[in-house]
Amino acid sequence: MSTSGQPQFRYTQTPSKVLHLRNLPWECTEEELIDLCRPFGKIVNTKCNVGANRNQAFVEFADLNQAISMVSYFASSSEPAQVRGKTVYIQYSNRHEIVNNKSPGDVPGNVLLVTIEGVEAGDVSIDVIHLVFSAFGFVHKIATFEKAAGFQALIQFTDSETASSARNALDGRSIPRYLLPEHVGSCHLRISYSAHTDLNIKFQSHRSRDYTNPYLPVNPTAIEGIVQPALGPDGKKKEPESNVLLASIENMQYAVTVDVLHTVFSAFGTVQKIAIFEKNGGMQALVQYPDVTTAAVAKDALEGHCIYDGGYCKLHLSYSRHTDLNVKAHSDRSRDYTVPESGLLAVQQASGLAAAPTVWQNPQASPMFPGNEYAAAAAMQAQVSAGQVPSWDPTMQAGRQTFVSVPSTFPGQTFPGSSVPAYATAATPGASPHAQTSQMTPGVASMRMNQPALQSNVRPGGSSPGGQPPYYGQ
DNA sequence: AGCACA
Protein backbone atom coordinates (compact mmCIF):
# COMPACT_ATOMS: atom_id res chain seq x y z
CA MET A 1 0.00 0.00 0.00
CA SER A 2 1.06 3.51 -0.63
CA THR A 3 1.50 5.02 2.78
CA SER A 4 3.35 8.15 1.85
CA GLY A 5 0.35 10.23 2.75
CA GLN A 6 1.21 12.56 -0.06
CA PRO A 7 -1.37 12.82 -2.77
CA GLN A 8 0.01 12.13 -6.17
CA PHE A 9 -0.90 15.18 -8.16
CA ARG A 10 -1.14 14.71 -11.80
CA TYR A 11 0.26 17.43 -13.87
CA THR A 12 -1.34 16.19 -17.02
CA GLN A 13 -4.96 15.69 -16.27
CA THR A 14 -7.54 14.00 -18.31
CA PRO A 15 -10.12 16.53 -19.33
CA SER A 16 -13.42 16.16 -17.59
CA LYS A 17 -16.61 18.10 -17.81
CA VAL A 18 -16.27 18.41 -14.05
CA LEU A 19 -13.88 21.11 -12.90
CA HIS A 20 -12.25 21.33 -9.53
CA LEU A 21 -11.87 24.87 -8.22
CA ARG A 22 -9.58 25.77 -5.34
CA ASN A 23 -8.70 28.79 -3.32
CA LEU A 24 -12.22 30.07 -3.39
CA PRO A 25 -13.21 32.57 -0.78
CA TRP A 26 -14.70 31.26 2.41
CA GLU A 27 -18.18 29.89 1.89
CA CYS A 28 -18.27 30.83 -1.73
CA THR A 29 -21.87 30.67 -2.84
CA GLU A 30 -23.16 28.65 -5.70
CA GLU A 31 -24.20 31.88 -7.35
CA GLU A 32 -20.66 33.23 -7.31
CA LEU A 33 -19.45 29.97 -8.73
CA ILE A 34 -21.97 30.01 -11.51
CA ASP A 35 -21.19 33.63 -12.33
CA LEU A 36 -17.60 32.64 -12.87
CA CYS A 37 -18.28 29.59 -14.99
CA ARG A 38 -21.42 30.53 -16.90
CA PRO A 39 -19.63 32.27 -19.79
CA PHE A 40 -18.11 28.98 -20.84
CA GLY A 41 -21.17 26.81 -21.09
CA LYS A 42 -24.16 25.26 -19.46
CA ILE A 43 -23.66 24.29 -15.86
CA VAL A 44 -25.60 21.21 -14.93
CA ASN A 45 -24.40 20.69 -11.40
CA THR A 46 -22.26 22.23 -8.70
CA LYS A 47 -20.87 21.33 -5.34
CA CYS A 48 -19.80 24.20 -3.16
CA ASN A 49 -17.98 24.60 0.12
CA VAL A 50 -15.97 21.45 -0.30
CA GLY A 51 -12.93 20.51 1.72
CA ALA A 52 -11.86 21.14 5.26
CA ASN A 53 -11.74 24.86 4.64
CA ARG A 54 -14.86 24.77 2.53
CA ASN A 55 -13.07 26.79 -0.05
CA GLN A 56 -13.16 24.35 -2.89
CA ALA A 57 -15.90 23.55 -5.33
CA PHE A 58 -16.85 21.44 -8.27
CA VAL A 59 -18.68 22.53 -11.36
CA GLU A 60 -20.06 20.19 -13.94
CA PHE A 61 -20.65 21.43 -17.46
CA ALA A 62 -23.12 19.87 -19.81
CA ASP A 63 -20.40 19.32 -22.35
CA LEU A 64 -16.75 18.39 -22.09
CA ASN A 65 -15.78 21.09 -24.58
CA GLN A 66 -17.26 23.74 -22.33
CA ALA A 67 -15.06 22.63 -19.47
CA ILE A 68 -12.07 22.54 -21.75
CA SER A 69 -12.82 26.05 -22.96
CA MET A 70 -12.86 27.37 -19.40
CA VAL A 71 -9.61 25.69 -18.42
CA SER A 72 -7.98 26.79 -21.66
CA TYR A 73 -9.18 30.33 -21.31
CA PHE A 74 -7.73 30.88 -17.87
CA ALA A 75 -4.58 28.92 -18.71
CA SER A 76 -3.73 31.51 -21.32
CA SER A 77 -5.39 34.53 -19.79
CA SER A 78 -3.41 37.32 -18.26
CA GLU A 79 -6.25 37.80 -15.79
CA PRO A 80 -6.64 34.85 -13.45
CA ALA A 81 -10.06 33.53 -12.57
CA GLN A 82 -11.27 35.42 -9.57
CA VAL A 83 -14.07 35.36 -7.04
CA ARG A 84 -14.34 38.33 -4.71
CA GLY A 85 -10.89 39.34 -5.81
CA LYS A 86 -9.34 36.03 -4.89
CA THR A 87 -7.52 34.07 -7.52
CA VAL A 88 -9.26 30.80 -8.18
CA TYR A 89 -7.31 27.80 -9.42
CA ILE A 90 -9.13 25.64 -11.90
CA GLN A 91 -8.34 22.15 -13.05
CA TYR A 92 -10.12 19.13 -14.35
CA SER A 93 -11.60 16.98 -11.69
CA ASN A 94 -10.54 13.40 -11.54
CA ARG A 95 -14.19 12.46 -11.61
CA HIS A 96 -16.51 12.81 -14.53
CA GLU A 97 -19.68 13.71 -12.81
CA ILE A 98 -20.84 15.29 -9.63
CA VAL A 99 -22.78 12.80 -7.63
CA ASN A 100 -25.26 13.27 -4.88
CA ASN A 101 -25.05 16.97 -5.10
CA LYS A 102 -28.14 17.92 -3.25
CA SER A 103 -29.67 15.84 -0.56
CA PRO A 104 -33.01 17.11 0.70
CA GLY A 105 -31.23 18.73 3.60
CA ASP A 106 -29.28 20.88 1.18
CA VAL A 107 -32.32 22.44 -0.37
CA PRO A 108 -32.48 25.82 1.31
CA GLY A 109 -35.47 26.74 3.39
CA ASN A 110 -36.26 29.01 6.29
CA VAL A 111 -36.20 26.20 8.82
CA LEU A 112 -32.96 24.59 9.89
CA LEU A 113 -32.57 21.10 11.25
CA VAL A 114 -29.77 21.24 13.77
CA THR A 115 -28.21 18.15 15.26
CA ILE A 116 -26.13 18.82 18.31
CA GLU A 117 -23.62 16.04 18.51
CA GLY A 118 -22.17 14.78 21.71
CA VAL A 119 -24.76 16.15 24.07
CA GLU A 120 -27.87 14.98 25.73
CA ALA A 121 -31.11 16.89 25.65
CA GLY A 122 -30.60 18.30 29.10
CA ASP A 123 -27.18 19.73 28.28
CA VAL A 124 -28.24 22.44 25.91
CA SER A 125 -31.18 24.55 26.89
CA ILE A 126 -33.52 25.98 24.36
CA ASP A 127 -32.43 29.41 25.56
CA VAL A 128 -28.85 28.67 24.61
CA ILE A 129 -29.97 27.52 21.20
CA HIS A 130 -32.03 30.64 20.84
CA LEU A 131 -29.12 32.80 21.84
CA VAL A 132 -26.73 31.16 19.39
CA PHE A 133 -29.05 31.32 16.43
CA SER A 134 -30.47 34.74 17.15
CA ALA A 135 -27.13 36.16 16.09
CA PHE A 136 -28.25 35.72 12.50
CA GLY A 137 -31.75 37.08 12.64
CA PHE A 138 -35.05 36.82 14.36
CA VAL A 139 -35.75 33.27 15.44
CA HIS A 140 -39.46 32.65 15.10
CA LYS A 141 -39.80 29.20 16.59
CA ILE A 142 -37.74 26.39 18.01
CA ALA A 143 -38.72 22.79 18.51
CA THR A 144 -36.30 20.37 20.11
CA PHE A 145 -36.46 16.63 20.31
CA GLU A 146 -34.32 13.57 20.77
CA LYS A 147 -33.77 11.01 18.11
CA ALA A 148 -31.30 8.27 17.39
CA ALA A 149 -29.19 10.86 15.63
CA GLY A 150 -28.95 12.76 18.89
CA PHE A 151 -30.36 15.93 20.25
CA GLN A 152 -31.96 17.91 17.48
CA ALA A 153 -33.67 21.21 17.02
CA LEU A 154 -35.76 22.74 14.31
CA ILE A 155 -35.13 26.44 14.11
CA GLN A 156 -37.40 28.66 12.12
CA PHE A 157 -36.17 31.89 10.62
CA THR A 158 -38.00 34.50 8.61
CA ASP A 159 -36.54 33.39 5.32
CA SER A 160 -34.10 31.02 3.76
CA GLU A 161 -31.48 33.75 3.40
CA THR A 162 -31.33 34.21 7.15
CA ALA A 163 -31.40 30.48 7.69
CA SER A 164 -28.58 30.04 5.20
CA SER A 165 -26.40 32.60 6.89
CA ALA A 166 -26.85 30.80 10.17
CA ARG A 167 -26.16 27.47 8.59
CA ASN A 168 -23.10 28.66 6.76
CA ALA A 169 -21.68 30.21 9.87
CA LEU A 170 -22.49 27.48 12.35
CA ASP A 171 -22.45 24.18 10.51
CA GLY A 172 -19.61 22.11 11.92
CA ARG A 173 -18.91 24.66 14.63
CA SER A 174 -19.39 24.22 18.33
CA ILE A 175 -21.54 26.01 20.82
CA PRO A 176 -19.24 28.14 23.00
CA ARG A 177 -18.10 26.24 26.02
CA TYR A 178 -19.23 28.82 28.50
CA LEU A 179 -22.78 28.21 27.41
CA LEU A 180 -22.55 24.52 28.18
CA PRO A 181 -22.34 22.41 31.30
CA GLU A 182 -18.86 21.47 32.45
CA HIS A 183 -19.13 17.81 31.59
CA VAL A 184 -19.91 18.39 27.94
CA GLY A 185 -16.95 17.69 25.72
CA SER A 186 -17.10 18.59 22.10
CA CYS A 187 -20.48 19.57 20.80
CA HIS A 188 -20.55 20.03 17.08
CA LEU A 189 -23.51 21.41 15.25
CA ARG A 190 -24.61 19.62 12.12
CA ILE A 191 -27.01 21.78 10.24
CA SER A 192 -29.18 21.04 7.28
CA TYR A 193 -32.38 22.49 5.97
CA SER A 194 -35.70 21.15 7.05
CA ALA A 195 -38.49 20.81 4.55
CA HIS A 196 -40.73 22.67 6.95
CA THR A 197 -41.66 26.26 6.45
CA ASP A 198 -43.73 26.81 9.56
CA LEU A 199 -43.38 24.84 12.74
CA ASN A 200 -46.49 23.90 14.63
CA ILE A 201 -45.70 24.87 18.20
CA LYS A 202 -48.49 24.19 20.63
CA PHE A 203 -46.91 25.24 23.90
CA GLN A 204 -44.09 27.22 25.33
CA SER A 205 -42.04 24.64 27.11
CA HIS A 206 -38.51 23.50 27.70
CA ARG A 207 -38.80 21.65 24.41
CA SER A 208 -40.40 24.20 22.20
CA ARG A 209 -40.87 27.91 21.84
CA ASP A 210 -42.80 30.22 19.64
CA TYR A 211 -41.21 33.64 19.89
CA THR A 212 -43.83 35.15 17.65
CA ASN A 213 -46.62 34.36 20.06
CA PRO A 214 -45.97 35.36 23.65
CA TYR A 215 -49.53 34.46 24.57
CA LEU A 216 -49.11 30.85 23.63
CA PRO A 217 -49.99 28.82 26.70
CA VAL A 218 -47.21 27.38 28.75
CA ASN A 219 -47.42 23.66 28.99
CA PRO A 220 -47.17 23.04 32.72
CA THR A 221 -46.11 19.43 32.38
CA ALA A 222 -43.35 20.30 29.99
CA ILE A 223 -41.59 22.85 32.11
CA GLU A 224 -38.30 21.58 33.28
CA GLY A 225 -38.20 20.77 36.93
CA ILE A 226 -41.92 20.52 37.27
CA VAL A 227 -42.16 17.19 35.59
CA GLN A 228 -43.64 15.06 38.29
CA PRO A 229 -45.86 12.32 37.02
CA ALA A 230 -49.01 11.81 38.97
CA LEU A 231 -49.01 8.70 41.07
CA GLY A 232 -51.80 6.22 41.10
CA PRO A 233 -53.20 4.60 44.19
CA ASP A 234 -50.70 1.78 43.87
CA GLY A 235 -47.86 4.25 43.85
CA LYS A 236 -47.00 3.59 40.26
CA LYS A 237 -46.73 6.29 37.71
CA LYS A 238 -50.11 7.23 36.45
CA GLU A 239 -50.12 8.73 33.05
CA PRO A 240 -52.76 11.31 32.38
CA GLU A 241 -55.67 9.97 30.43
CA SER A 242 -56.02 10.97 26.85
CA ASN A 243 -58.30 10.43 23.93
CA VAL A 244 -55.25 9.28 22.02
CA LEU A 245 -53.75 5.88 22.70
CA LEU A 246 -50.16 4.92 22.10
CA ALA A 247 -50.02 1.31 20.98
CA SER A 248 -46.79 -0.57 20.77
CA ILE A 249 -46.90 -3.83 18.96
CA GLU A 250 -44.75 -6.65 20.20
CA ASN A 251 -43.75 -9.75 18.32
CA MET A 252 -44.95 -8.34 15.08
CA GLN A 253 -44.70 -11.35 12.84
CA TYR A 254 -47.34 -10.08 10.48
CA ALA A 255 -48.04 -6.83 8.85
CA VAL A 256 -50.10 -4.48 10.93
CA THR A 257 -51.51 -1.88 8.66
CA VAL A 258 -53.52 1.20 9.32
CA ASP A 259 -56.56 -0.73 8.24
CA VAL A 260 -55.89 -3.58 10.61
CA LEU A 261 -55.56 -1.14 13.46
CA HIS A 262 -58.66 0.66 12.40
CA THR A 263 -60.52 -2.60 12.48
CA VAL A 264 -59.26 -3.46 15.90
CA PHE A 265 -59.80 -0.12 17.53
CA SER A 266 -63.10 0.67 15.89
CA ALA A 267 -64.67 -1.97 18.07
CA PHE A 268 -64.75 0.57 20.87
CA GLY A 269 -65.78 3.73 19.17
CA THR A 270 -65.13 6.04 16.31
CA VAL A 271 -61.50 6.05 15.37
CA GLN A 272 -60.64 9.50 14.14
CA LYS A 273 -57.01 9.20 13.21
CA ILE A 274 -54.23 6.66 13.17
CA ALA A 275 -50.53 7.13 12.74
CA ILE A 276 -48.03 4.31 12.56
CA PHE A 277 -44.34 4.81 13.14
CA GLU A 278 -41.18 2.97 13.98
CA LYS A 279 -39.69 3.28 17.40
CA ASN A 280 -36.50 1.52 18.46
CA GLY A 281 -36.95 -1.05 15.76
CA GLY A 282 -40.44 -1.83 16.93
CA MET A 283 -43.69 -0.58 15.68
CA GLN A 284 -45.96 1.84 17.43
CA ALA A 285 -49.17 3.53 16.54
CA LEU A 286 -51.20 6.42 17.79
CA VAL A 287 -54.92 5.94 17.71
CA GLN A 288 -57.19 8.88 18.24
CA TYR A 289 -60.70 8.65 19.60
CA PRO A 290 -63.10 11.55 20.03
CA ASP A 291 -63.01 11.30 23.79
CA VAL A 292 -61.10 9.97 26.73
CA THR A 293 -63.86 7.60 27.79
CA THR A 294 -63.76 5.65 24.57
CA ALA A 295 -60.01 5.53 24.64
CA ALA A 296 -60.07 4.26 28.20
CA VAL A 297 -62.43 1.44 27.30
CA ALA A 298 -60.31 0.45 24.32
CA LYS A 299 -57.16 0.61 26.37
CA ASP A 300 -58.49 -1.64 29.12
CA ALA A 301 -59.99 -4.09 26.68
CA LEU A 302 -57.04 -4.43 24.36
CA GLU A 303 -54.07 -4.16 26.68
CA GLY A 304 -51.92 -7.25 26.45
CA HIS A 305 -53.97 -8.88 23.75
CA CYS A 306 -52.73 -10.07 20.43
CA ILE A 307 -54.07 -9.05 17.09
CA TYR A 308 -53.33 -12.47 15.74
CA ASP A 309 -53.45 -15.84 17.38
CA GLY A 310 -50.26 -17.42 18.53
CA GLY A 311 -48.95 -14.49 20.46
CA TYR A 312 -48.36 -12.44 17.35
CA CYS A 313 -48.66 -8.69 17.31
CA LYS A 314 -49.27 -8.24 20.99
CA LEU A 315 -50.64 -4.87 21.92
CA HIS A 316 -49.43 -2.67 24.73
CA LEU A 317 -51.37 0.47 25.30
CA SER A 318 -50.78 3.68 27.10
CA TYR A 319 -52.17 7.14 26.90
CA SER A 320 -50.46 9.47 24.52
CA ARG A 321 -49.78 13.07 25.31
CA HIS A 322 -51.34 13.96 22.02
CA THR A 323 -54.86 15.13 21.86
CA ASP A 324 -55.15 15.75 18.18
CA LEU A 325 -52.92 14.01 15.69
CA ASN A 326 -51.65 15.91 12.74
CA VAL A 327 -51.42 13.24 10.10
CA LYS A 328 -51.68 12.74 6.42
CA ALA A 329 -55.21 11.89 5.55
CA HIS A 330 -54.24 8.96 3.38
CA SER A 331 -50.97 7.19 3.49
CA ASP A 332 -49.86 3.72 4.31
CA ARG A 333 -48.67 4.97 7.67
CA SER A 334 -51.46 7.23 8.70
CA ARG A 335 -55.09 7.94 8.15
CA ASP A 336 -57.39 10.74 9.04
CA TYR A 337 -60.90 9.37 9.03
CA THR A 338 -62.37 12.77 9.73
CA VAL A 339 -61.34 13.92 6.30
CA PRO A 340 -64.05 13.33 3.78
CA GLU A 341 -62.97 11.22 0.90
CA SER A 342 -64.64 10.50 -2.36
CA GLY A 343 -66.56 7.31 -1.95
CA LEU A 344 -66.41 7.57 1.78
CA LEU A 345 -68.24 10.79 1.77
CA ALA A 346 -71.36 9.33 0.29
CA VAL A 347 -71.51 6.55 2.81
CA GLN A 348 -70.93 8.84 5.72
CA GLN A 349 -73.59 11.21 4.65
CA ALA A 350 -75.96 8.40 3.92
CA SER A 351 -75.51 7.10 7.41
CA GLY A 352 -76.34 10.45 8.84
CA LEU A 353 -72.85 11.26 9.89
CA ALA A 354 -71.83 14.65 8.82
CA ALA A 355 -68.57 14.53 7.04
CA ALA A 356 -67.16 17.56 8.67
CA PRO A 357 -64.65 19.26 6.48
CA THR A 358 -63.97 21.79 9.20
CA VAL A 359 -62.32 19.09 11.20
CA TRP A 360 -59.60 18.99 8.66
CA GLN A 361 -57.33 21.35 10.39
CA ASN A 362 -54.20 20.65 8.50
CA PRO A 363 -54.43 20.97 4.79
CA GLN A 364 -50.78 21.90 5.02
CA ALA A 365 -49.87 18.71 6.71
CA SER A 366 -49.62 16.72 3.55
CA PRO A 367 -46.67 18.29 1.78
CA MET A 368 -43.31 16.72 1.53
CA PHE A 369 -41.32 15.62 4.45
CA PRO A 370 -38.51 14.07 2.47
CA GLY A 371 -37.24 11.44 4.78
CA ASN A 372 -37.25 13.78 7.69
CA GLU A 373 -39.62 11.84 9.76
CA TYR A 374 -38.19 13.21 12.93
CA ALA A 375 -38.61 16.68 11.63
CA ALA A 376 -42.08 16.11 10.48
CA ALA A 377 -42.97 14.56 13.74
CA ALA A 378 -41.49 17.32 15.74
CA ALA A 379 -43.53 19.88 14.01
CA MET A 380 -46.56 17.76 14.39
CA GLN A 381 -46.64 18.54 18.03
CA ALA A 382 -43.58 20.05 19.41
CA GLN A 383 -44.17 19.32 23.03
CA VAL A 384 -44.64 15.66 22.43
CA SER A 385 -42.34 13.33 24.25
CA ALA A 386 -39.62 11.65 22.31
CA GLY A 387 -41.28 8.37 22.98
CA GLN A 388 -44.40 9.29 21.16
CA VAL A 389 -43.26 10.96 18.05
CA PRO A 390 -45.26 9.75 15.15
CA SER A 391 -43.70 9.70 11.79
CA TRP A 392 -44.70 8.85 8.37
CA ASP A 393 -42.93 8.28 5.18
CA PRO A 394 -44.40 10.04 2.22
CA THR A 395 -41.91 8.34 -0.03
CA MET A 396 -43.97 5.22 0.38
CA GLN A 397 -46.89 6.79 -1.32
CA ALA A 398 -46.22 5.48 -4.74
CA GLY A 399 -47.02 1.92 -3.93
CA ARG A 400 -49.76 2.40 -1.45
CA GLN A 401 -53.14 0.94 -1.81
CA THR A 402 -56.19 2.76 -0.77
CA PHE A 403 -57.22 -0.13 1.35
CA VAL A 404 -54.92 -2.92 2.20
CA SER A 405 -56.52 -6.20 2.96
CA VAL A 406 -55.86 -7.95 6.18
CA PRO A 407 -53.82 -10.90 5.08
CA SER A 408 -55.94 -13.98 5.13
CA THR A 409 -53.26 -16.57 5.44
CA PHE A 410 -51.96 -16.31 8.93
CA PRO A 411 -50.94 -19.61 10.35
CA GLY A 412 -52.67 -20.52 13.52
CA GLN A 413 -55.30 -17.93 13.14
CA THR A 414 -58.20 -19.72 14.61
CA PHE A 415 -61.64 -18.36 14.63
CA PRO A 416 -64.09 -21.11 15.12
CA GLY A 417 -67.31 -20.78 13.33
CA SER A 418 -66.56 -17.45 11.88
CA SER A 419 -65.95 -16.44 8.36
CA VAL A 420 -67.08 -12.94 8.90
CA PRO A 421 -65.03 -10.20 7.36
CA ALA A 422 -62.85 -8.51 9.85
CA TYR A 423 -63.29 -5.11 8.41
CA ALA A 424 -64.38 -2.09 10.12
CA THR A 425 -64.05 0.24 7.25
CA ALA A 426 -63.33 3.86 7.19
CA ALA A 427 -66.92 4.28 6.29
CA THR A 428 -68.21 2.91 9.53
CA PRO A 429 -67.23 5.26 12.24
CA GLY A 430 -70.76 5.32 13.44
CA ALA A 431 -71.06 1.59 13.49
CA SER A 432 -68.81 1.16 16.44
CA PRO A 433 -70.31 -1.19 18.91
CA HIS A 434 -70.19 0.64 22.13
CA ALA A 435 -72.79 -1.75 23.39
CA GLN A 436 -70.41 -4.60 22.93
CA THR A 437 -67.51 -3.18 24.72
CA SER A 438 -68.52 -4.86 27.90
CA GLN A 439 -67.75 -8.15 26.21
CA MET A 440 -64.33 -7.02 25.23
CA THR A 441 -62.62 -8.18 28.30
CA PRO A 442 -59.23 -9.76 28.59
CA GLY A 443 -59.42 -13.47 28.74
CA VAL A 444 -62.09 -13.75 26.16
CA ALA A 445 -60.47 -15.58 23.34
CA SER A 446 -62.22 -13.92 20.50
CA MET A 447 -63.19 -10.35 20.61
CA ARG A 448 -65.21 -9.78 17.56
CA MET A 449 -65.99 -6.75 15.68
CA ASN A 450 -69.51 -5.65 15.31
CA GLN A 451 -70.20 -7.99 12.53
CA PRO A 452 -73.60 -6.94 11.27
CA ALA A 453 -72.56 -3.35 11.13
CA LEU A 454 -69.41 -4.25 9.35
CA GLN A 455 -71.14 -6.39 6.85
CA SER A 456 -73.63 -3.74 6.12
CA ASN A 457 -70.99 -1.50 4.78
CA VAL A 458 -69.36 -1.65 1.45
CA ARG A 459 -65.69 -1.07 1.45
CA PRO A 460 -64.63 1.75 -0.77
CA GLY A 461 -62.03 -0.39 -2.37
CA GLY A 462 -64.73 -2.74 -3.47
CA SER A 463 -62.64 -5.83 -3.01
CA SER A 464 -63.87 -8.57 -0.83
CA PRO A 465 -61.87 -8.87 2.33
CA GLY A 466 -60.55 -12.35 2.66
CA GLY A 467 -59.39 -11.97 6.19
CA GLN A 468 -60.83 -13.33 9.32
CA PRO A 469 -61.49 -11.29 12.38
CA PRO A 470 -58.48 -10.39 14.35
CA TYR A 471 -57.95 -12.60 17.29
CA TYR A 472 -57.16 -11.31 20.68
CA GLY A 473 -55.46 -14.08 22.49
CA GLN A 474 -53.55 -13.52 25.61
C1' DA B 1 -3.74 25.76 -3.46
C1' DG B 2 -4.32 20.01 -4.56
C1' DC B 3 -10.69 16.29 -5.26
C1' DA B 4 -16.72 15.76 -2.59
C1' DC B 5 -20.19 11.96 -1.33
C1' DA B 6 -21.48 7.06 1.15
Coordinates of N, CA, C and O in Angstrom, one line a residue, chain A residues 257-259 262 330 335 337 341-342 344 400-406 423-427 458-463:
Chain A
T257 N -51.3 -3.1 9.5 CA -51.5 -1.9 8.7 C -52.5 -0.9 9.4 O -53.1 -1.3 10.4
V258 N -52.6 0.2 8.8 CA -53.5 1.2 9.3 C -54.9 0.6 9.3 O -55.7 0.8 10.3
D259 N -55.2 -0.2 8.3 CA -56.6 -0.7 8.2 C -56.8 -1.8 9.3 O -57.9 -1.9 9.8
H262 N -57.3 0.0 12.4 CA -58.7 0.7 12.4 C -59.7 -0.4 12.7 O -60.7 -0.1 13.5
H330 N -54.3 10.3 4.0 CA -54.2 9.0 3.4 C -52.8 8.6 3.0 O -52.2 9.1 2.1
R335 N -53.8 7.7 8.7 CA -55.1 7.9 8.2 C -55.8 8.9 9.0 O -55.7 8.9 10.2
Y337 N -59.6 9.8 9.4 CA -60.9 9.4 9.0 C -61.9 10.5 9.1 O -63.0 10.4 8.7
E341 N -63.7 11.8 2.1 CA -63.0 11.2 0.9 C -64.0 10.8 -0.1 O -65.1 10.4 0.3
S342 N -63.7 10.9 -1.3 CA -64.6 10.5 -2.4 C -65.0 9.0 -2.1 O -64.1 8.2 -1.9
L344 N -66.1 7.6 0.4 CA -66.4 7.6 1.8 C -67.5 8.6 2.1 O -68.4 8.3 2.9
R400 N -48.7 2.7 -2.4 CA -49.8 2.4 -1.5 C -51.1 2.0 -2.1 O -51.4 2.5 -3.2
Q401 N -51.8 1.2 -1.4 CA -53.1 0.9 -1.8 C -54.1 1.8 -1.0 O -53.8 2.1 0.1
T402 N -55.2 2.0 -1.5 CA -56.2 2.8 -0.8 C -56.6 2.0 0.5 O -56.7 2.5 1.6
F403 N -56.9 0.7 0.2 CA -57.2 -0.1 1.4 C -56.4 -1.4 1.2 O -56.5 -2.1 0.2
V404 N -55.7 -1.7 2.2 CA -54.9 -2.9 2.2 C -55.7 -4.0 2.9 O -56.2 -3.8 4.0
S405 N -55.8 -5.1 2.3 CA -56.5 -6.2 3.0 C -55.8 -6.8 4.1 O -54.5 -6.9 4.1
V406 N -56.5 -7.2 5.1 CA -55.9 -7.9 6.2 C -55.5 -9.3 5.6 O -56.3 -9.9 5.0
Y423 N -63.5 -6.5 8.7 CA -63.3 -5.1 8.4 C -64.2 -4.2 9.1 O -65.4 -4.3 9.0
A424 N -63.7 -3.3 9.8 CA -64.4 -2.1 10.1 C -63.8 -1.1 9.1 O -62.6 -0.8 9.2
T425 N -64.6 -0.6 8.3 CA -64.0 0.2 7.3 C -64.0 1.7 7.7 O -64.7 2.0 8.7
A426 N -63.4 2.4 6.9 CA -63.3 3.9 7.2 C -64.7 4.5 7.1 O -65.0 5.5 7.6
A427 N -65.6 3.7 6.5 CA -66.9 4.3 6.3 C -67.8 4.0 7.5 O -69.0 4.3 7.4
V458 N -70.2 -1.3 2.6 CA -69.4 -1.6 1.5 C -68.0 -0.9 1.5 O -68.0 0.3 1.8
R459 N -67.0 -1.7 1.4 CA -65.7 -1.1 1.5 C -65.5 -0.3 0.2 O -65.8 -0.7 -0.9
P460 N -64.9 0.9 0.4 CA -64.6 1.8 -0.8 C -63.8 1.1 -1.8 O -64.0 1.3 -3.0
G461 N -62.9 0.3 -1.4 CA -62.0 -0.4 -2.4 C -62.8 -1.4 -3.2 O -62.4 -1.8 -4.3
G462 N -63.9 -1.9 -2.7 CA -64.7 -2.7 -3.5 C -64.3 -4.2 -3.4 O -65.1 -5.1 -3.7
S463 N -63.1 -4.5 -3.0 CA -62.6 -5.8 -3.0 C -63.2 -6.5 -1.8 O -63.4 -5.9 -0.7

